[in-house]
PDB file of C-alpha atoms in Angstrom:
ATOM      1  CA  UNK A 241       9.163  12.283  12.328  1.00 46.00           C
ATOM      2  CA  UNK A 242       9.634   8.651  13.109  1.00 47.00           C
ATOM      3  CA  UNK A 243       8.110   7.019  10.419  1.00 50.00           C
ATOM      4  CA  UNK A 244       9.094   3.820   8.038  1.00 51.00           C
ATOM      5  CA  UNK A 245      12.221   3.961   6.363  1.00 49.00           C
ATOM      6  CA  UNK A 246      13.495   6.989   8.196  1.00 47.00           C
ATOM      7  CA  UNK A 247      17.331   6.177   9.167  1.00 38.00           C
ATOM      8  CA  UNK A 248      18.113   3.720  11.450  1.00 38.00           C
ATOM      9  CA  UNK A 249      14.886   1.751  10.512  1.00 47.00           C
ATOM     10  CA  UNK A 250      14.783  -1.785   8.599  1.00 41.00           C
ATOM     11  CA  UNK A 251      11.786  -2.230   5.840  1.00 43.00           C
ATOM     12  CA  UNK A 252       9.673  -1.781   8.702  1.00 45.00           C
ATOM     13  CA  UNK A 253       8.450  -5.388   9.998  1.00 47.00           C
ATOM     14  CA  UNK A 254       9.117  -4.068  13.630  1.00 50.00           C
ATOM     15  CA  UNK A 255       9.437  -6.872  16.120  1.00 49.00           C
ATOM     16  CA  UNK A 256       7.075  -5.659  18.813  1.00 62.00           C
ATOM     17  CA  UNK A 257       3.734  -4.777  18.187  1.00 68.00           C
ATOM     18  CA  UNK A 258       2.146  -1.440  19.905  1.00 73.00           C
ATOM     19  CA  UNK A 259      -0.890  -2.393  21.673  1.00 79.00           C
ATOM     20  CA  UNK A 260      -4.024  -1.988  20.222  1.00 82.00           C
ATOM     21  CA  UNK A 261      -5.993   0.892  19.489  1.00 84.00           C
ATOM     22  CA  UNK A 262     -10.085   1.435  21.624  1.00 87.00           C
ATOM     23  CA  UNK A 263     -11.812   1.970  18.394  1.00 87.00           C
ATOM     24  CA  UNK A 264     -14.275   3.076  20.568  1.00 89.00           C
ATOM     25  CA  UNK A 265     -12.755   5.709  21.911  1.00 91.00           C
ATOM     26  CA  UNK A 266      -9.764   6.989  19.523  1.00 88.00           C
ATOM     27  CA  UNK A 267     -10.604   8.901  16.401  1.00 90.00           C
ATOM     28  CA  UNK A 268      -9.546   6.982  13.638  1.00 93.00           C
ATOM     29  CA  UNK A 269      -7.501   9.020  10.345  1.00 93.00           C
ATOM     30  CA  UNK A 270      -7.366   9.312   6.916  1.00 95.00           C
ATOM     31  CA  UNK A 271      -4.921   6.879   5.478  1.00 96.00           C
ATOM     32  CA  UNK A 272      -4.495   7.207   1.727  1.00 96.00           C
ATOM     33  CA  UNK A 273      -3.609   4.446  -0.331  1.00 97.00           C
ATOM     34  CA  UNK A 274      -2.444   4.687  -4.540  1.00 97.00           C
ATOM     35  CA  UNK A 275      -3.250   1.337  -6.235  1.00 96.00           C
ATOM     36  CA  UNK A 276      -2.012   0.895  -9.645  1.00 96.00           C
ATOM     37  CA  UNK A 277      -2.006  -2.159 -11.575  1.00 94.00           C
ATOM     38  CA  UNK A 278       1.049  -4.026 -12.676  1.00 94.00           C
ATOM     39  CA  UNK A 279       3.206  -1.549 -10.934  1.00 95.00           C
ATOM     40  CA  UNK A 280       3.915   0.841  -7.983  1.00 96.00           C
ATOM     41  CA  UNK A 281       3.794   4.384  -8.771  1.00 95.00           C
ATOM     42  CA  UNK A 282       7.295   6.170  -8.876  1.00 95.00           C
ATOM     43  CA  UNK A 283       7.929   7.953  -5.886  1.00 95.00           C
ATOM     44  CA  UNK A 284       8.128  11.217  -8.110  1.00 93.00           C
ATOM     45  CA  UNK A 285       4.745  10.961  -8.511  1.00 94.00           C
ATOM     46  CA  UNK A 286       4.058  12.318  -4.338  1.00 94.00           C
ATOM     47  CA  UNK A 287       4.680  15.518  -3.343  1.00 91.00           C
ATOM     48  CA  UNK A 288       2.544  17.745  -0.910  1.00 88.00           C
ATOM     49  CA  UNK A 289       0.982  19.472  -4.192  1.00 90.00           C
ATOM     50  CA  UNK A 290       0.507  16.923  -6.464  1.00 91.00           C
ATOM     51  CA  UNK A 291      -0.527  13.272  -6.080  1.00 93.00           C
ATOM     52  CA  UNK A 292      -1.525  10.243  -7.961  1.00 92.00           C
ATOM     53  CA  UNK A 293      -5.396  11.153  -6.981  1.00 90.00           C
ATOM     54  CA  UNK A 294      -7.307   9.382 -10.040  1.00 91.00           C
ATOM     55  CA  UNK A 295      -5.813   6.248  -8.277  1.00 92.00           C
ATOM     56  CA  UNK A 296      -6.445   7.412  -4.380  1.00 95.00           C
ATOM     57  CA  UNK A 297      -8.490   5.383  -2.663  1.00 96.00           C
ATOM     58  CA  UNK A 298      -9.113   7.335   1.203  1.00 96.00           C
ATOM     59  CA  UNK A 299      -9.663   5.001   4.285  1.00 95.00           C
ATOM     60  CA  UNK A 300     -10.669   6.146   7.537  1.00 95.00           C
ATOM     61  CA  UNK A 301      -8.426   3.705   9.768  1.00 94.00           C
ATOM     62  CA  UNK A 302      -6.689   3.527  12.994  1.00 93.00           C
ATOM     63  CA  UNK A 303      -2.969   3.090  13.235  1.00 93.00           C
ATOM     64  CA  UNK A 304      -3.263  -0.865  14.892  1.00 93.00           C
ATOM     65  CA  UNK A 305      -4.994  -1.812  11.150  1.00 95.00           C
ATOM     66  CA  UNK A 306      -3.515  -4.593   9.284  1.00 94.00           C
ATOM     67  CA  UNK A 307      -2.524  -4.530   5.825  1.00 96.00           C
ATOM     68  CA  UNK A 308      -4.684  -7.714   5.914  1.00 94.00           C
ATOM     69  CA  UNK A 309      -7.339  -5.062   6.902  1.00 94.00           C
ATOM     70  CA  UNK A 310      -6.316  -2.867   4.005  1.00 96.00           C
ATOM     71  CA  UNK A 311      -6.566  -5.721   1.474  1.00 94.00           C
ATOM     72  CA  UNK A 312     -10.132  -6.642   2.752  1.00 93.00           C
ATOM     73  CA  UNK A 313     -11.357  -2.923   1.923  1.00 94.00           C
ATOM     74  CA  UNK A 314      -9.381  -2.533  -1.248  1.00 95.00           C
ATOM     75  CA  UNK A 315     -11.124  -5.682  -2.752  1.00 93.00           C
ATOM     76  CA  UNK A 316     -14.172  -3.504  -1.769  1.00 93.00           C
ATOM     77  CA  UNK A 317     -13.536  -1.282  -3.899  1.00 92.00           C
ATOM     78  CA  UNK A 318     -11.298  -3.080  -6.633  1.00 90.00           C
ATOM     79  CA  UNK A 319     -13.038  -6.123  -7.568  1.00 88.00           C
ATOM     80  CA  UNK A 320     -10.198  -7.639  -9.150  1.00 88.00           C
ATOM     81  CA  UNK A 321      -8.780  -7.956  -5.502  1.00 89.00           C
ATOM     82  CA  UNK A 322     -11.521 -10.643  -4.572  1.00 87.00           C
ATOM     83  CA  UNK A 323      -9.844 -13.067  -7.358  1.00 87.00           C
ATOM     84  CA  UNK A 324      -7.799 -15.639  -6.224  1.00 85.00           C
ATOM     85  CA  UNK A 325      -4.313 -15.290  -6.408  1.00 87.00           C
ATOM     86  CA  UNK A 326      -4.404 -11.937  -7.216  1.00 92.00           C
ATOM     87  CA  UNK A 327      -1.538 -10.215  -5.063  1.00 93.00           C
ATOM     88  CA  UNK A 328      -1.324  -6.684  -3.487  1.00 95.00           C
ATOM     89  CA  UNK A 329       2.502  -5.094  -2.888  1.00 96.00           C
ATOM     90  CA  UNK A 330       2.287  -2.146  -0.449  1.00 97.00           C
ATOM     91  CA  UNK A 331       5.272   0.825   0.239  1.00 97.00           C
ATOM     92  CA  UNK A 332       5.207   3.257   2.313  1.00 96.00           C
ATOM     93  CA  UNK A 333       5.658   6.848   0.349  1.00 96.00           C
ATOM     94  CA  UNK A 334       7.324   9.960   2.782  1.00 95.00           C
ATOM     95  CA  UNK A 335       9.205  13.027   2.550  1.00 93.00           C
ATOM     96  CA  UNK A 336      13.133  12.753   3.550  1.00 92.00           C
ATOM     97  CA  UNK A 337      15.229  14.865   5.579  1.00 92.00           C
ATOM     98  CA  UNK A 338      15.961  16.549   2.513  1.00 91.00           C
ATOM     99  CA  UNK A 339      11.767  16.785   1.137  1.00 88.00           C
ATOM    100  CA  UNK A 340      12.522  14.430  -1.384  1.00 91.00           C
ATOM    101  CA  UNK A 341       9.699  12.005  -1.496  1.00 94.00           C
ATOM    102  CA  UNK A 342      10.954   8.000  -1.516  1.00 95.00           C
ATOM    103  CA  UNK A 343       9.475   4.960  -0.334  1.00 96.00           C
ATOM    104  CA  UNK A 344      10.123   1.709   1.553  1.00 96.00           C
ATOM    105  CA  UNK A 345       8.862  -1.663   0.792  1.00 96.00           C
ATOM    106  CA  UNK A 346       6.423  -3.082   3.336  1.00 96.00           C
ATOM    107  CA  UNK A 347       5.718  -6.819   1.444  1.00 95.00           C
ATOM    108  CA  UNK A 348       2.493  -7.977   0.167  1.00 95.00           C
ATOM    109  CA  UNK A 349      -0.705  -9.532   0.864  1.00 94.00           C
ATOM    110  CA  UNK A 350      -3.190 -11.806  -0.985  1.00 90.00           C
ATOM    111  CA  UNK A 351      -6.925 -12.679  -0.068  1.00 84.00           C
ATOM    112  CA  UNK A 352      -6.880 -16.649   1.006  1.00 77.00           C
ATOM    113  CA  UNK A 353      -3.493 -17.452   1.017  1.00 78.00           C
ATOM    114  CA  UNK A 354       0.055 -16.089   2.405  1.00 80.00           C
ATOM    115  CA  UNK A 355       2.655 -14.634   0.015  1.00 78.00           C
ATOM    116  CA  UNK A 356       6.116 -15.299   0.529  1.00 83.00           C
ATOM    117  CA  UNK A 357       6.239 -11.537   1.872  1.00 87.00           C
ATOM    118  CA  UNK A 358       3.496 -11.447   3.695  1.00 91.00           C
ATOM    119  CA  UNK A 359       2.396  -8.325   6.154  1.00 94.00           C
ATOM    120  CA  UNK A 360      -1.447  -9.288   6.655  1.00 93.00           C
ATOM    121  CA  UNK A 361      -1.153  -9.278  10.273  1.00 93.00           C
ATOM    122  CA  UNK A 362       1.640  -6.370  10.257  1.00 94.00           C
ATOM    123  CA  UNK A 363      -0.173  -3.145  11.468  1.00 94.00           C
ATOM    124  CA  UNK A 364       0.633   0.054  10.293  1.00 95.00           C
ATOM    125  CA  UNK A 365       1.656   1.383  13.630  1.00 93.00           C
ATOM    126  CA  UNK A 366       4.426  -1.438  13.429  1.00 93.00           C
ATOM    127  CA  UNK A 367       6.025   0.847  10.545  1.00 93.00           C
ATOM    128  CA  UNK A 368       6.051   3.451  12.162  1.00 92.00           C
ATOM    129  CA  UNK A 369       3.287   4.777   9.972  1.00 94.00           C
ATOM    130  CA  UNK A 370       3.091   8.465  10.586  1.00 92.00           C
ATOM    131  CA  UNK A 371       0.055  10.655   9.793  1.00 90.00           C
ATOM    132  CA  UNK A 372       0.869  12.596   6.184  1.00 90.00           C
ATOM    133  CA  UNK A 373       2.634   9.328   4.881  1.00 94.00           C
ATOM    134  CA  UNK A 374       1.095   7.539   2.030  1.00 96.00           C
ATOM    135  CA  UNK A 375       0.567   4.072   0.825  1.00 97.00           C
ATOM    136  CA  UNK A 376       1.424   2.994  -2.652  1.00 97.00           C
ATOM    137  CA  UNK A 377      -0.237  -0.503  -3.628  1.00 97.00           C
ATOM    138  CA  UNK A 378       0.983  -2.304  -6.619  1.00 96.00           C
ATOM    139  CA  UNK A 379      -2.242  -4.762  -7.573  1.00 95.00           C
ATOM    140  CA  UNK A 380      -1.250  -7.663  -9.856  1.00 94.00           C
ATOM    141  CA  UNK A 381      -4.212  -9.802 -10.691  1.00 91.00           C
ATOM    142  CA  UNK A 382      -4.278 -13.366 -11.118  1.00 84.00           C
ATOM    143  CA  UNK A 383      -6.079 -12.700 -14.706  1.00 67.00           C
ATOM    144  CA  UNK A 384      -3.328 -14.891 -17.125  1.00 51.00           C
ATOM    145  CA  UNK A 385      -4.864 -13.024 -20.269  1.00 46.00           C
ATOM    146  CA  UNK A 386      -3.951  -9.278 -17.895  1.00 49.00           C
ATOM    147  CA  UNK A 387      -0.748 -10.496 -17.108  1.00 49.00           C
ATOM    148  CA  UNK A 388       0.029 -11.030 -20.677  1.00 49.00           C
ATOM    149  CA  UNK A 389      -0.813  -8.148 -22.097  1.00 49.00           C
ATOM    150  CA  UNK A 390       0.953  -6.501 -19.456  1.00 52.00           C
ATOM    151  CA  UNK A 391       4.362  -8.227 -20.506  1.00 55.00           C
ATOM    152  CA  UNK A 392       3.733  -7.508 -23.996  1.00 52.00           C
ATOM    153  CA  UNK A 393       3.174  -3.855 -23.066  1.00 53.00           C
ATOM    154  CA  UNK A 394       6.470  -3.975 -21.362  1.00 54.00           C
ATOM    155  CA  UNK A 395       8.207  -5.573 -24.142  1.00 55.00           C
ATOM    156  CA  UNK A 396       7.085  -2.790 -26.479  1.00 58.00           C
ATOM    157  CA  UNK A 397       8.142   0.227 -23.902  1.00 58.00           C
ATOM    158  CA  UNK A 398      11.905  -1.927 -24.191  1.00 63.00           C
ATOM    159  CA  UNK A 399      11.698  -1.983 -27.812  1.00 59.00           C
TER     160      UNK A 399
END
């Protein structure tokens, strides 16, 4: 299993990228991504039985898709994506060696401009992306009055 994060691998912005996928002729697969807003879910939250699914959003994809790609169909379904500024954090959630789930960061994405991490023209097959993994998306919205409450919320958990 030669996926992101495995050992021996960086974050996974690989340096050459595989050569594109006939969408024609190769059947794509089911990629499933977790969005959550504010945060990433922990990577307790994966295992083969149990997943995050109230926050699952399936994609039928190829592996040479973009994470720009991803962010174009996640503001399909999550309107608060379209917004300017609003910024999407992706990791990569697999089992170990051991079957303990963890995750690697992949960077982040936002619709109209480039984040200081951004992966919108890294493909997934440049991670190493391997069938059975699973995409965790952090969604932070450019909404000031969201982002407040959010901090407050924080500030309470700390208290």
């Amino acid at each position: 299993n030669g996926g992101p994060g495995r050992p021996g691998d960086g974050p996974g912005m690989g340096t050459l990228e595989p050569p594109p996928v006939d969408r024609e002729k190769v059947c794509p697969m089911l990629l499933r991504l977790f969005c959550k807003f504010g945060d990433h879910h922990d990577d307790g939250d994966f295992s083969y039985e149990k997943q995050p699914i109230t926050e699952e959003v399936r994609v039928h994809t190829w592996k040479d898709a973009t994470f720009g790609e991803l962010t174009e169909l996640l503001a399909q379904v999550h309107r608060e994506v379209r917004q300017q500024n609003t910024r999407l954090s992706f990791k990569v959630v697999y089992p170990n060696s051991s079957g303990s789930w963890v995750s690697t960061p992949i960077g982040g994405t936002s619709l109209g401009r480039r984040t200081h991490d951004d992966v919108s023209r890294t493909s997934l097959a440049s991670i190493r992306f391997t069938t059975g993994d699973f995409i965790s998306v952090a969604i932070f919205p450019a909404k000031s009055g969201y982002n407040r409450a959010k901090e407050e919320e924080r500030k309470e958990v700390e208290a």
